[in-house]
Structures are given as structure tokens and as C-alpha cells.
DNA sequence: GCTTAGGGTTAG
């Protein structure tokens, strides 16, 4: 529990004898603009709408927090939190007409004694008891200590309820894209009461829907809305819905699968899950829909847990999957004729497993997922059909064989799911695959004995297991995600079609990149006005210096109180001198690398020489009465090999005499110097456009804000270092080899976010991704 | 701004 302002529970304000209990519906509503009379109010007022669950019509009310309370509140509150509001003013709402909310709104000011209590992860039902009791007793205790969720039994559900329930999944469909904006998952659950509840779960993110692997899994739903539909009750996602999924097998770890960042899970929850498991087993509720290939009978529909050996795109609506599960089908199996070139997979392994693998045709909506699979992946195929082939030959009995189809559509939960390697089913599968390999090796030795020439003699000696050799086919990416590794990889078509802003993890190839001339990848960026510009080239700088050196030196400005001046003759030109003005002259000999000098009439070449010796060089020119900086087209400060530029739009250049403030070299740095001179420093940044492509689409993604983290070196260093320039070139050539078919490029996994600019153009940027160490 | 789906086999 977070208390926005210290206050004891017994001090809670009571109105008409009732404590006001609100469930927050929306976080900092976007209606803010509409509600605030002046634009600057936005920064001081937070608006949210809350729903009083006690009112039958679920009428939301607007609440405004002002001043410091607004800030504290917005920092601590999240969707679904339970709020206690005290000391508020009840004001007639001017927005009733269009927001259709409660006729009054609440206004809270800290200075007027308003208080907001924010309670995390609570349910209203339980909260009421806890709060009321606490208040009656006048105890100053936190609510969290007593926080407990109340779960409804399925047969006790009533329309209109916002329920917390546990249940065993008896049916489910994988998340699929609905005709609306969200992904949809349909499932049915039951519990010890025998009641059944079908649910329609929606979320714009596929990963946010419950991760159900099989019927028999156990789910926990919080805040699911119960509705009536065609005479039956339905559960539907509502604001604040959250879900946990558990394996339904007795004895397996009670560890929830969820996309929630935080969730409440107690011993009581563990007990409920274990009781449901026990009950499911006793009832023989779930008929195991999974079969081994050796158990398959013709005409059956079943689930298959297997490893992908190879795949081939047959046409637009069908993909061939060659899989094995370590057992051999007892019936003759139809082999799909496919050109070896289209077949993606290791030819040696395909050959090695030819007698034990089966061909599956995945149709229509399943081709999308099938195409994304990599040989070596472990998958569960739901509702696979072992269809008996129509007889063709003269002897109908003998020619019949089984064809495996994953038909189009989603009925009966039909689909494909990639299984994580550490899941129970995969561990079990590996055991079977391992024992199957022994016999397949026996088969190989027979071949050798019989003198049959085979490319596998060599492989037979290889101790490495076939399934791990297959796993290796899932080529590694040249990049590493620094977080979100658990997120499912989204096809690029999703990235393109989902409304921004969104975040995704993707796996693709770099088809091309821009700019091709890599030195142009580094730009100058002004964090103040957010503009980008090219780094001036040597010619541009030389030109500015040349113009400046046309101005004569002014001896009146030499040897002032805060600098000492030394004049040098230019080569063979007596009249053409350059001037160096030294700050902190005593230190020059001792610590030249810490010295700050102002230079006049120098050439680029001379600057390069001077910068090797002196720490900081500021380029100046003389006027009649003072030294001034050069045009900001040139760098105003040189620090070793680094050239610092100022923003022409944002800088308000100050008199050079301000530099007197710099008393010791301890205070010299690019940022302090630029600050004193009123210059807004431009930052060196990478700006590279990568065209990423997978089977579904191509997307132009910028490598920008996190590019330095990605490459693990700084943009400013690249400008100054030929070694790094070379390294950058090598890296880009590795990501996207020139003159090669993009399909042969390495895999590029990254996190990508979409956002739209003011002019509604959607852009994509790479984040939380770095180059892999080994490359 | 706020619906979407609302289980019940393809027909290759």
C-alpha cells in the first residue's frame, strides 16, 4: 500500500456514513485536454475516471488531483489499483453531456487536506471487509498485510459480476487476430462445482493472452466480467483483467505462466491449483488428446508433440512440415513429393530420419506460423488429422496410406505452438528421441555392414545426438536482446499492421541499409531543438578557417589579464602570423594536455598538430575590441581528435571574456566550456536505416537512440578513429553482406518499437538489442 | 474509440 500523504486509516473521511470505494478504470485519461481550462493545468491536474462497483449501473466518475498531489499520485498509481479518496470537494461536472459519467466530479487539493490512498492489486470485495474492520477498530495497519483475493466458484457466477475465478481448461483456441483490433482467445473452463464457463479473451498483444498449452491446464482469472449470452454465462476480458496459467499435471511445479509484470501468489493459490489438479485427475476429466506417431490410427484427430526436421513452402496456402517424435507410425505414410531445393533443413539429417519422420501439410491460416518455424524447433501441433488416403491402385486395401493434415481454421483448437525447450513435454520428447537414435544408429551400422554407400557413415560416428544437431539448425542471431527475451517473435507483418505505439521482438534479415557511405551514418543532433545535421566535412571547415584568417590580428587584444599570447610566424610569410592565447600559462609546460588555448588564423592542418599537444583548443578571431568565436559552421572547441560543434538555432553565444570564470584546468570540460559560452553542444549520433525483411513483410527500422549501445562504441569516436570506421564497415558487411542473396544473410533478432510522428508517419526504431559478443 | 467472438473439424 502506498500512502500518498501520511494519514491514518481511522482519519478517513466519511460521507453520508459511507466510505467511498473506487476501482480505477483508466489511467490518466487522455481526456485531460478537454477537462482542463488552461493548457498549463495539464501539468498540475491529473484526471482519472473511476468506477464505483457498488452502484448497479457502474457509473464512472471523474476525479481531479491538483498540484503536488497530482504528481505524487501519477507516480504511484497503476491501472487496477484500489483507491480511497478523502477530503475532496464534490463539484458539478461540466462534461456530463459528452462523457456520460456521474453528474459530479471530485476535486482533490493537498493544501485543502485531500488524501489519496492507493492500494495495489486488490479486489473490492475483500477490501471492503478489511477496510471496514480496520476503521472500526481504528487500527493503523496497512491493508496489504491482510490482502486476500476472493475466488468465486463457477456455478455461483451471476451476470454483471466482476469475478476472480480458478478453472481447468477443457477447451481452448490459440490466440488469433479478430476482425476488430485485438487478438482473441476462446476457452472453456470448469471447476469442482461442475459449472462451465466459456470465455472470450481479447488483447491487442498476443502474448498478453493466457499461455495455454493443452486442455487440463489450470487458469486463474482476475476481474473477468460475467455476461449473459444466448441464455448462458460468458466470461469476457474487462479493464484490469489478468491471468495466470499453470500446468495441470499432478506433481509438476506450480509455476505460473503470465505476461503480468507482477502478480499476487500465495500458499492459498498453490493449494487451489493442487486441489484442481487432484480433482481433474480423479474425474478423468481430460482425455489426453496427445498421441505418439506409433499410436495413431487412421481417421483420428490428435495432438502431436514433435521436432521439426525440415519444411517447405508448397504454395500460398500450404506448407510442408517434416517432423519426428522418435516413434514409428504403424501404417504406411504418404510422402509428399517436394523438390530438394525448396526443402529447408539439413539434407543429411533429412536422409537419416527418412524412415521415422512424417510429412504434414499445414494449410491456410497455419502456413503463417509454419513458415516461421525453424528446423530443430519443438512444436505441438493441435488437432492433426490422420486422413486415410483415397485408394488409387488396383488393390484398394494395400495402397491405402495415411496423410497428415493440419486443416485450415481454428475449430477444435487447431494450430501450431512452438514449445519452449525447458518445458515438460519437450524434456519427455527428448528422452524418446534419444532412445530412437540408438535404433537408428543400429540401422546405420546394418547399412555399413551391407556395404551400402551412404553419406551417413561419417555421421554415424558422430556422438552428437540427432536432435541437438537439428536444434543447431535454428541458426543463432548475430544480435542479442538485452531484455524481453521471453517474448514471442512477431512476424513483420504484425509490426506493420499493428497501430503504433507498439513494441515487438522480431527475427529477420537485414536486406539493405542506408547510408551506404558509412561516415554519413554519424550525424550531429541537437537535444534541445531535436534537429539533425550532417557532420561538416574537412572542406567546409577549411573554408570557414580560411575566411577567418583573412582578418588581421589585433595586438590590443594580446596578453590580457586572463591569458598570455604567443605569436608564431607562418612558414615563409613574415607578415602572416598566427596567435595562440594560453589560459593558465604556468601549467603549459607541465601539463600541456590539460591546457586550454584560443587560436587565431590557424589552418585545419595546424589545428590537427596543435590538438595533439594541447587539451582544449577554442577557435577565435579578432574584432576591433574583442576576440570572438568563429561561425558555428566550424567546430568551436577541439578536444584531441574530437571536434565539438554548437547548435546554430539554440546557442546564444556569450562574450569570450566569460572564459575568465574558468580558473583552473579542473573545471575544463566540453560541457562547462560550452555552457559558459552559451553554446548548446551538438551530440554525435548514429543514424542508420536498416531494411529488415522476413517471410511476411519488410520494415525500415532506425538504429538511432540506442545505436551506441548496439555497436558498443560511440559515434563521436567513429568520426575520429579509422580503426572504428573499419570495424563499423566490417560489422555492417557482416549484417548485410554485399552482393549476396538476402536469404543467406544472418538472422537479425531485435526489439523494435513503432511510433507515429506529428504528421502521422509511422516510424520504427530498434531498442534493447546489442551485437553478439562472438562476432 | 471501443469492437472483436460467441468452440463443435477439411473436404487439400
CSV table of C-alpha atoms in Angstrom, one decimal, chain A residues 252-569:
chain,number,residue,atom,x,y,z
A,252,UNK,CA,4.6,-30.7,-11.9
A,253,UNK,CA,5.9,-27.4,-10.5
A,254,UNK,CA,3.2,-24.8,-9.6
A,255,UNK,CA,4.8,-22.0,-11.5
A,256,UNK,CA,2.5,-19.7,-13.4
A,257,UNK,CA,2.9,-18.6,-17.0
A,258,UNK,CA,2.0,-15.0,-17.3
A,259,UNK,CA,2.8,-11.8,-19.1
A,260,UNK,CA,2.0,-9.8,-15.9
A,261,UNK,CA,5.0,-7.9,-14.5
A,262,UNK,CA,3.8,-8.5,-11.0
A,263,UNK,CA,1.2,-10.7,-9.6
A,264,UNK,CA,-0.1,-11.9,-6.2
A,265,UNK,CA,0.5,-15.5,-5.5
A,266,UNK,CA,0.2,-17.1,-2.1
A,267,UNK,CA,0.2,-20.6,-0.5
A,268,UNK,CA,-3.5,-20.5,-0.7
A,269,UNK,CA,-3.2,-20.2,-4.5
A,270,UNK,CA,-0.8,-23.1,-4.6
A,271,UNK,CA,-3.3,-25.1,-2.6
A,272,UNK,CA,-6.2,-24.2,-5.0
A,273,UNK,CA,-4.1,-25.3,-8.0
A,274,UNK,CA,-3.2,-28.6,-6.4
A,275,UNK,CA,-6.8,-29.3,-5.5
A,276,UNK,CA,-7.9,-28.7,-9.0
A,277,UNK,CA,-5.2,-31.0,-10.3
A,278,UNK,CA,-6.3,-33.7,-8.0
A,279,UNK,CA,-9.9,-33.2,-8.9
A,280,UNK,CA,-9.1,-33.2,-12.7
A,281,UNK,CA,-7.3,-36.5,-12.3
A,282,UNK,CA,-10.0,-38.2,-10.2
A,283,UNK,CA,-12.7,-37.2,-12.6
A,284,UNK,CA,-10.6,-38.3,-15.6
A,285,UNK,CA,-11.8,-35.0,-16.9
A,286,UNK,CA,-9.3,-34.5,-19.6
A,287,UNK,CA,-9.0,-37.1,-22.2
A,288,UNK,CA,-5.3,-36.9,-23.2
A,289,UNK,CA,-5.5,-35.7,-26.8
A,290,UNK,CA,-1.9,-36.3,-27.5
A,291,UNK,CA,-0.7,-39.4,-29.3
A,292,UNK,CA,2.7,-40.7,-30.3
A,293,UNK,CA,3.1,-41.4,-34.1
A,294,UNK,CA,3.2,-45.1,-33.2
A,295,UNK,CA,-0.3,-44.9,-31.6
A,296,UNK,CA,-2.0,-43.1,-34.4
A,297,UNK,CA,-4.9,-44.8,-36.0
A,298,UNK,CA,-6.3,-43.8,-39.4
A,299,UNK,CA,-9.0,-41.1,-39.4
A,300,UNK,CA,-8.0,-39.8,-36.0
A,301,UNK,CA,-7.7,-36.2,-34.9
A,302,UNK,CA,-5.0,-35.8,-32.3
A,303,UNK,CA,-2.2,-33.5,-30.9
A,304,UNK,CA,1.4,-34.3,-31.8
A,305,UNK,CA,4.4,-33.2,-29.9
A,306,UNK,CA,7.4,-33.4,-32.2
A,307,UNK,CA,10.6,-31.9,-33.5
A,308,UNK,CA,10.7,-30.2,-36.9
A,309,UNK,CA,13.2,-31.8,-39.3
A,310,UNK,CA,12.6,-29.8,-42.4
A,311,UNK,CA,9.9,-27.7,-44.0
A,312,UNK,CA,9.0,-26.4,-47.5
A,313,UNK,CA,6.6,-23.8,-48.7
A,314,UNK,CA,4.4,-25.6,-51.2
A,315,UNK,CA,2.2,-22.8,-52.4
A,316,UNK,CA,0.4,-19.8,-50.9
A,317,UNK,CA,-2.0,-21.9,-48.8
A,318,UNK,CA,0.1,-24.8,-47.8
A,319,UNK,CA,3.4,-25.6,-46.1
A,320,UNK,CA,5.0,-29.0,-45.7
A,321,UNK,CA,6.4,-29.9,-42.3
A,322,UNK,CA,8.7,-32.9,-41.9
A,323,UNK,CA,8.7,-33.9,-38.3
A,324,UNK,CA,9.6,-36.8,-36.0
A,325,UNK,CA,8.7,-37.8,-32.4
A,326,UNK,CA,11.1,-40.8,-32.1
A,327,UNK,CA,8.4,-43.4,-32.7
A,328,UNK,CA,7.4,-45.0,-35.9
A,329,UNK,CA,3.9,-44.9,-37.4
A,330,UNK,CA,2.5,-48.4,-37.8
A,331,UNK,CA,0.7,-47.5,-41.0
A,332,UNK,CA,2.1,-46.7,-44.4
A,333,UNK,CA,2.6,-42.9,-44.7
A,334,UNK,CA,2.2,-40.7,-47.7
A,335,UNK,CA,5.4,-38.9,-48.6
A,336,UNK,CA,4.9,-35.5,-50.2
A,337,UNK,CA,6.8,-35.0,-53.4
A,338,UNK,CA,9.0,-32.0,-53.0
A,339,UNK,CA,11.9,-30.5,-54.8
A,340,UNK,CA,15.1,-30.8,-52.6
A,341,UNK,CA,15.9,-27.1,-53.2
A,342,UNK,CA,12.6,-25.9,-51.6
A,343,UNK,CA,13.1,-28.1,-48.6
A,344,UNK,CA,14.7,-26.1,-45.8
A,345,UNK,CA,16.7,-28.3,-43.5
A,346,UNK,CA,19.9,-30.3,-43.2
A,347,UNK,CA,19.9,-32.8,-46.1
A,348,UNK,CA,22.0,-35.3,-44.1
A,349,UNK,CA,19.5,-35.3,-41.2
A,350,UNK,CA,16.5,-35.4,-43.5
A,351,UNK,CA,18.0,-38.5,-45.1
A,352,UNK,CA,19.0,-40.0,-41.7
A,353,UNK,CA,15.4,-39.7,-40.4
A,354,UNK,CA,13.6,-40.5,-43.6
A,355,UNK,CA,12.1,-43.7,-42.3
A,356,UNK,CA,10.9,-42.3,-39.0
A,357,UNK,CA,9.8,-38.8,-39.9
A,358,UNK,CA,6.4,-38.0,-41.3
A,359,UNK,CA,5.1,-35.3,-43.7
A,360,UNK,CA,2.4,-32.9,-42.5
A,361,UNK,CA,0.6,-30.4,-44.7
A,362,UNK,CA,-0.4,-27.2,-42.9
A,363,UNK,CA,-3.0,-25.2,-44.7
A,364,UNK,CA,-4.4,-21.7,-44.8
A,365,UNK,CA,-4.0,-19.8,-41.6
A,366,UNK,CA,-1.5,-22.2,-40.3
A,367,UNK,CA,1.0,-21.5,-43.1
A,368,UNK,CA,1.9,-18.2,-41.5
A,369,UNK,CA,3.1,-19.9,-38.3
A,370,UNK,CA,4.6,-22.9,-40.2
A,371,UNK,CA,6.7,-20.6,-42.3
A,372,UNK,CA,8.2,-19.0,-39.2
A,373,UNK,CA,9.3,-22.4,-37.8
A,374,UNK,CA,13.0,-23.3,-38.0
A,375,UNK,CA,14.2,-26.9,-38.4
A,376,UNK,CA,15.1,-28.2,-34.9
A,377,UNK,CA,12.2,-26.4,-33.2
A,378,UNK,CA,10.0,-28.4,-30.8
A,379,UNK,CA,6.3,-27.9,-31.6
A,380,UNK,CA,2.9,-29.1,-30.6
A,381,UNK,CA,0.5,-29.5,-33.4
A,382,UNK,CA,-3.1,-29.4,-32.3
A,383,UNK,CA,-5.9,-31.3,-33.9
A,384,UNK,CA,-3.8,-33.0,-36.6
A,385,UNK,CA,-5.8,-35.2,-38.9
A,386,UNK,CA,-4.5,-38.7,-39.9
A,387,UNK,CA,-6.5,-38.9,-43.0
A,388,UNK,CA,-6.8,-42.2,-44.9
A,389,UNK,CA,-5.7,-41.5,-48.4
A,390,UNK,CA,-8.3,-42.3,-51.1
A,391,UNK,CA,-7.4,-45.5,-52.7
A,392,UNK,CA,-5.8,-45.2,-56.1
A,393,UNK,CA,-4.3,-48.5,-57.2
A,394,UNK,CA,-6.0,-51.7,-58.3
A,395,UNK,CA,-5.8,-53.2,-54.9
A,396,UNK,CA,-7.6,-50.6,-52.7
A,397,UNK,CA,-6.6,-52.3,-49.4
A,398,UNK,CA,-2.9,-52.4,-49.9
A,399,UNK,CA,-2.4,-48.9,-51.4
A,400,UNK,CA,-4.1,-47.0,-48.7
A,401,UNK,CA,-1.8,-44.9,-46.5
A,402,UNK,CA,-2.1,-42.1,-44.0
A,403,UNK,CA,-1.8,-38.4,-45.0
A,404,UNK,CA,-1.3,-35.9,-42.1
A,405,UNK,CA,-3.2,-32.7,-42.5
A,406,UNK,CA,-3.5,-29.7,-40.3
A,407,UNK,CA,-6.6,-28.3,-41.9
A,408,UNK,CA,-7.3,-24.6,-42.1
A,409,UNK,CA,-9.4,-22.8,-39.5
A,410,UNK,CA,-9.3,-22.7,-35.7
A,411,UNK,CA,-12.1,-25.1,-34.7
A,412,UNK,CA,-11.2,-27.7,-32.1
A,413,UNK,CA,-8.2,-25.6,-31.2
A,414,UNK,CA,-6.4,-26.4,-34.4
A,415,UNK,CA,-3.0,-24.8,-34.6
A,416,UNK,CA,0.8,-25.0,-34.1
A,417,UNK,CA,2.6,-23.8,-31.0
A,418,UNK,CA,6.4,-23.6,-30.5
A,419,UNK,CA,7.2,-25.2,-27.2
A,420,UNK,CA,10.0,-23.8,-25.0
A,421,UNK,CA,12.9,-26.1,-24.6
A,422,UNK,CA,12.6,-26.3,-20.9
A,423,UNK,CA,9.0,-27.3,-20.8
A,424,UNK,CA,8.0,-30.7,-19.5
A,425,UNK,CA,6.7,-32.0,-22.9
A,426,UNK,CA,10.0,-31.2,-24.6
A,427,UNK,CA,12.0,-32.9,-21.9
A,428,UNK,CA,10.0,-36.0,-22.3
A,429,UNK,CA,10.2,-35.9,-26.0
A,430,UNK,CA,14.0,-35.6,-25.9
A,431,UNK,CA,14.1,-38.9,-23.9
A,432,UNK,CA,12.2,-40.7,-26.7
A,433,UNK,CA,14.2,-39.1,-29.4
A,434,UNK,CA,17.4,-40.2,-27.7
A,435,UNK,CA,16.3,-43.8,-27.5
A,436,UNK,CA,15.1,-43.7,-31.1
A,437,UNK,CA,18.5,-42.6,-32.2
A,438,UNK,CA,20.1,-45.8,-30.8
A,439,UNK,CA,18.0,-47.9,-33.0
A,440,UNK,CA,18.5,-45.6,-36.0
A,441,UNK,CA,22.2,-46.0,-35.4
A,442,UNK,CA,21.8,-49.7,-35.5
A,443,UNK,CA,20.1,-49.3,-38.8
A,444,UNK,CA,23.1,-47.3,-40.0
A,445,UNK,CA,25.5,-50.0,-39.0
A,446,UNK,CA,23.5,-52.5,-40.9
A,447,UNK,CA,23.9,-50.3,-43.9
A,448,UNK,CA,27.6,-50.2,-43.4
A,449,UNK,CA,27.8,-54.0,-43.0
A,450,UNK,CA,25.9,-54.5,-46.1
A,451,UNK,CA,28.3,-52.2,-47.9
A,452,UNK,CA,25.5,-49.7,-48.8
A,453,UNK,CA,27.2,-46.4,-49.7
A,454,UNK,CA,25.7,-43.7,-47.6
A,455,UNK,CA,26.7,-40.2,-46.7
A,456,UNK,CA,25.9,-41.1,-43.1
A,457,UNK,CA,28.8,-43.5,-42.3
A,458,UNK,CA,30.6,-40.5,-41.2
A,459,UNK,CA,27.7,-39.1,-39.3
A,460,UNK,CA,27.1,-42.4,-37.5
A,461,UNK,CA,30.4,-42.0,-35.8
A,462,UNK,CA,29.4,-38.6,-34.6
A,463,UNK,CA,28.4,-38.9,-31.0
A,464,UNK,CA,26.3,-35.7,-31.1
A,465,UNK,CA,22.6,-36.5,-30.8
A,466,UNK,CA,20.5,-36.0,-33.9
A,467,UNK,CA,18.0,-33.8,-32.1
A,468,UNK,CA,20.8,-31.4,-30.9
A,469,UNK,CA,22.2,-31.4,-34.4
A,470,UNK,CA,18.7,-30.4,-35.5
A,471,UNK,CA,18.5,-27.8,-32.9
A,472,UNK,CA,21.6,-26.2,-34.2
A,473,UNK,CA,19.8,-25.7,-37.5
A,474,UNK,CA,18.0,-22.9,-35.6
A,475,UNK,CA,20.8,-20.6,-36.6
A,476,UNK,CA,21.8,-18.1,-33.9
A,477,UNK,CA,21.2,-14.5,-34.4
A,478,UNK,CA,24.1,-12.0,-34.8
A,479,UNK,CA,22.4,-9.9,-32.1
A,480,UNK,CA,21.4,-10.4,-28.5
A,481,UNK,CA,18.3,-9.0,-26.9
A,482,UNK,CA,19.2,-7.3,-23.6
A,483,UNK,CA,15.6,-7.9,-22.3
A,484,UNK,CA,12.2,-9.2,-23.4
A,485,UNK,CA,13.9,-12.5,-24.4
A,486,UNK,CA,10.8,-14.4,-23.4
A,487,UNK,CA,8.6,-12.5,-25.8
A,488,UNK,CA,7.4,-14.4,-28.8
A,489,UNK,CA,8.9,-13.3,-32.1
A,490,UNK,CA,6.4,-11.3,-34.1
A,491,UNK,CA,6.2,-11.6,-37.9
A,492,UNK,CA,7.0,-8.3,-39.5
A,493,UNK,CA,3.5,-8.1,-41.0
A,494,UNK,CA,2.3,-7.7,-37.4
A,495,UNK,CA,4.8,-5.0,-36.8
A,496,UNK,CA,3.5,-3.2,-39.9
A,497,UNK,CA,-0.2,-3.6,-39.3
A,498,UNK,CA,-0.4,-3.0,-35.5
A,499,UNK,CA,-1.3,0.5,-34.6
A,500,UNK,CA,1.6,2.4,-33.1
A,501,UNK,CA,2.9,2.8,-30.5
A,502,UNK,CA,3.8,-0.9,-30.0
A,503,UNK,CA,6.8,-2.9,-29.1
A,504,UNK,CA,7.8,-6.2,-30.7
A,505,UNK,CA,10.6,-8.7,-30.8
A,506,UNK,CA,11.3,-9.9,-34.3
A,507,UNK,CA,13.6,-12.2,-36.2
A,508,UNK,CA,14.5,-11.1,-39.7
A,509,UNK,CA,17.3,-10.5,-42.2
A,510,UNK,CA,18.9,-7.2,-43.0
A,511,UNK,CA,18.1,-6.7,-46.6
A,512,UNK,CA,19.9,-3.4,-47.0
A,513,UNK,CA,20.9,-0.3,-45.1
A,514,UNK,CA,21.4,3.4,-45.6
A,515,UNK,CA,23.5,5.4,-45.8
A,516,UNK,CA,25.8,3.3,-47.9
A,517,UNK,CA,28.8,5.6,-47.1
A,518,UNK,CA,29.3,4.7,-43.5
A,519,UNK,CA,30.8,8.0,-42.4
A,520,UNK,CA,27.4,9.5,-43.2
A,521,UNK,CA,25.9,7.2,-40.5
A,522,UNK,CA,27.2,9.7,-37.9
A,523,UNK,CA,25.2,12.9,-37.6
A,524,UNK,CA,25.1,15.8,-35.3
A,525,UNK,CA,22.0,16.0,-33.2
A,526,UNK,CA,20.7,18.9,-31.0
A,527,UNK,CA,18.9,17.5,-28.0
A,528,UNK,CA,17.3,21.0,-27.5
A,529,UNK,CA,15.7,21.6,-30.9
A,530,UNK,CA,15.8,17.9,-31.9
A,531,UNK,CA,17.3,18.7,-35.3
A,532,UNK,CA,19.8,16.6,-37.1
A,533,UNK,CA,22.6,17.8,-39.4
A,534,UNK,CA,25.5,16.4,-41.3
A,535,UNK,CA,28.9,16.5,-39.7
A,536,UNK,CA,30.8,19.2,-41.7
A,537,UNK,CA,33.5,17.8,-43.9
A,538,UNK,CA,37.1,18.9,-44.0
A,539,UNK,CA,36.5,21.2,-46.9
A,540,UNK,CA,33.7,23.1,-45.1
A,541,UNK,CA,35.8,23.6,-42.0
A,542,UNK,CA,38.8,24.6,-44.1
A,543,UNK,CA,36.7,27.2,-45.8
A,544,UNK,CA,35.5,28.8,-42.6
A,545,UNK,CA,39.0,28.9,-41.2
A,546,UNK,CA,40.3,30.5,-44.4
A,547,UNK,CA,37.7,33.3,-44.2
A,548,UNK,CA,38.6,33.9,-40.6
A,549,UNK,CA,42.3,34.1,-41.2
A,550,UNK,CA,41.7,37.0,-43.7
A,551,UNK,CA,41.1,39.1,-40.6
A,552,UNK,CA,44.3,40.7,-39.2
A,553,UNK,CA,45.5,40.1,-35.6
A,554,UNK,CA,44.7,42.9,-33.1
A,555,UNK,CA,47.7,43.5,-30.8
A,556,UNK,CA,45.4,45.4,-28.4
A,557,UNK,CA,43.9,42.1,-27.5
A,558,UNK,CA,47.1,40.3,-26.7
A,559,UNK,CA,48.3,39.4,-23.2
A,560,UNK,CA,45.2,40.2,-21.3
A,561,UNK,CA,44.8,39.6,-17.6
A,562,UNK,CA,43.4,36.1,-18.1
A,563,UNK,CA,45.5,34.8,-20.9
A,564,UNK,CA,49.0,35.1,-22.3
A,565,UNK,CA,49.6,35.5,-26.0
A,566,UNK,CA,52.3,33.9,-28.2
A,567,UNK,CA,52.7,34.8,-31.8
A,568,UNK,CA,54.1,32.5,-34.4
A,569,UNK,CA,55.2,33.2,-37.9
